[in-house]
Coordinates of C-alpha atoms in Angstrom, one line a residue:
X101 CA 18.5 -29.6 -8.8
X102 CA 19.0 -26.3 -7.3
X103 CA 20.6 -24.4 -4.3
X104 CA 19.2 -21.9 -2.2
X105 CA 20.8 -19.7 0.9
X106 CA 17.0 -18.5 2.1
X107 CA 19.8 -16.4 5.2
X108 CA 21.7 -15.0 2.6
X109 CA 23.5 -12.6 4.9
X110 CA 24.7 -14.9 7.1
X111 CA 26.2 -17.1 4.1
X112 CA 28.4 -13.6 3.2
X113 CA 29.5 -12.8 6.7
X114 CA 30.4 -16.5 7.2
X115 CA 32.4 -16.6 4.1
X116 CA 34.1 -13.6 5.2
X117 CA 35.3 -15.2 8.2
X118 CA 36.1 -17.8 6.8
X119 CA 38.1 -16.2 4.1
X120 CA 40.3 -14.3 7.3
X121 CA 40.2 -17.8 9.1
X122 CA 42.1 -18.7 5.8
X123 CA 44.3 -15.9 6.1
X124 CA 45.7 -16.4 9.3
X125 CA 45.7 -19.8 8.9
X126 CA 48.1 -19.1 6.4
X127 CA 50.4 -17.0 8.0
X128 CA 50.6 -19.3 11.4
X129 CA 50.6 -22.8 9.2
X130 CA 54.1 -23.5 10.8
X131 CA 52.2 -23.4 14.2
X132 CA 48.9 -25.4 12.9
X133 CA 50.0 -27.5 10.5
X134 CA 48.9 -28.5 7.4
X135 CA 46.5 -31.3 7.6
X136 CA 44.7 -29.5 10.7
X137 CA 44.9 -26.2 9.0
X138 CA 42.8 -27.9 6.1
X139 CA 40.1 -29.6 8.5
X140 CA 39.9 -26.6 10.6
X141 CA 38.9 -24.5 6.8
X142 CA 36.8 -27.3 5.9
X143 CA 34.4 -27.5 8.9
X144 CA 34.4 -23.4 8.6
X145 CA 33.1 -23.9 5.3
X146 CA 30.5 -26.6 6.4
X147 CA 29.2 -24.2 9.3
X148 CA 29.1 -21.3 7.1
X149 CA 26.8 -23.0 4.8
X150 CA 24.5 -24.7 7.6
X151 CA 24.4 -21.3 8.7
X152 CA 23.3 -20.1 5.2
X153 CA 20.5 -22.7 5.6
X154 CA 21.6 -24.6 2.5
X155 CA 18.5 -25.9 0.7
X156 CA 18.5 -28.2 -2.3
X157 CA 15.8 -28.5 -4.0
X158 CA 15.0 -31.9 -6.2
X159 CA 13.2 -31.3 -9.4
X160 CA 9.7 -32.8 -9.2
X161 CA 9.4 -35.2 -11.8
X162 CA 11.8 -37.3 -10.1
X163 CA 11.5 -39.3 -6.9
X164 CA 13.9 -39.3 -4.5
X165 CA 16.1 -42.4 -3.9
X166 CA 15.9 -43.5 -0.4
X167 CA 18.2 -46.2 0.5
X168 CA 17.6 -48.4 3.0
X169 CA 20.6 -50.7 5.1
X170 CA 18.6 -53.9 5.9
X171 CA 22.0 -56.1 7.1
X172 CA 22.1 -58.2 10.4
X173 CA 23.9 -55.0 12.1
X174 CA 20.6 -53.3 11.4
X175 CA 18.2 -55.8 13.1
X176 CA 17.1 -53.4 16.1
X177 CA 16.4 -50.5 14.2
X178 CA 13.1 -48.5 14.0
X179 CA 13.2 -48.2 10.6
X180 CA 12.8 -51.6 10.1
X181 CA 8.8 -50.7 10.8
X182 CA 7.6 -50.0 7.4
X183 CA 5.0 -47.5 9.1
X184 CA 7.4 -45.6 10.9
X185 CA 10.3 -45.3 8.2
X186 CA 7.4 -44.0 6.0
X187 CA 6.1 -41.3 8.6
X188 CA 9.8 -40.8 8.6
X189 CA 10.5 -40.0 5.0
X190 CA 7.1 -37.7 5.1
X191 CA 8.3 -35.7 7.4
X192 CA 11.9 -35.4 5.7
X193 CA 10.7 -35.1 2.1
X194 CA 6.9 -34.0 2.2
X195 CA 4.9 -34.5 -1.0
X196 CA 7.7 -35.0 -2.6
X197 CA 7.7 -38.8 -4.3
X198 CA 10.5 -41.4 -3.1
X199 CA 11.4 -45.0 -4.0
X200 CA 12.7 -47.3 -1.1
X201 CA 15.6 -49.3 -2.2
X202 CA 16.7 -51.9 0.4
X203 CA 20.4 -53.5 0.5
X204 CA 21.5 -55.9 3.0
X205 CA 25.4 -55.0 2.8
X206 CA 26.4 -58.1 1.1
X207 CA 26.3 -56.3 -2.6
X208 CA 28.0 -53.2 -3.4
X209 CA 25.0 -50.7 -4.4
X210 CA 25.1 -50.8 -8.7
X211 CA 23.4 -51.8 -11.5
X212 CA 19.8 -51.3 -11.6
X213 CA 19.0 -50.0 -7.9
X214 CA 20.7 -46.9 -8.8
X215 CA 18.6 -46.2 -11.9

């Protein structure tokens, strides 16, 4: 697995920011407070690297696990159309193999599904 930033330049000027977002966040934390002071920093960092265009890339020998909520609470969703959740996943994930794994909320998600 590996990252890539393909807008490298806006990764560094968004870390920037965010690193004087931190600084003043610092120096006012009587006036933010501390749990808002540590969401406010963590959606920074989130933006900064959606704005870096944060790519990971799978390595190709292995398919990618796709996993699929078929519970009751599901029942009127699209992906329930085989043919659509397939167009679906070739337009997420390309050429790039998957495996479908289906749980109906009743199990936790262990043992041999996640192998």
């Amino acid at each position: 697995m590996a990252l890539d930033f393909p807008y490298s330049s806006a990764l560094v000027a968004g870390l920037c920011l965010v690193m004087l977002a931190a600084i003043l966040l610092l120096a006012k934390r009587r006036a933010v407070g501390g749990k808002a002071a540590g969401m406010l920093l963590a959606a920074a960092i989130l933006l900064t690297l959606a704005a870096g265009g944060l790519r990971i890339t799978l390595p190709d020998d292995e398919p990618a696990r796709v996993y699929v909520d078929i519970s009751e609470s599901t029942r009127t969703a699209d992906y329930r159309d085989e043919e659509l959740l397939h167009r679906r996943l070739r337009q997420l994930l390309g050429n790039h193999a998957y495996k479908v794994i289906t749980h109906d909320g009743t199990s936790p998600l262990i043992g041999p599904a996640l192998l």
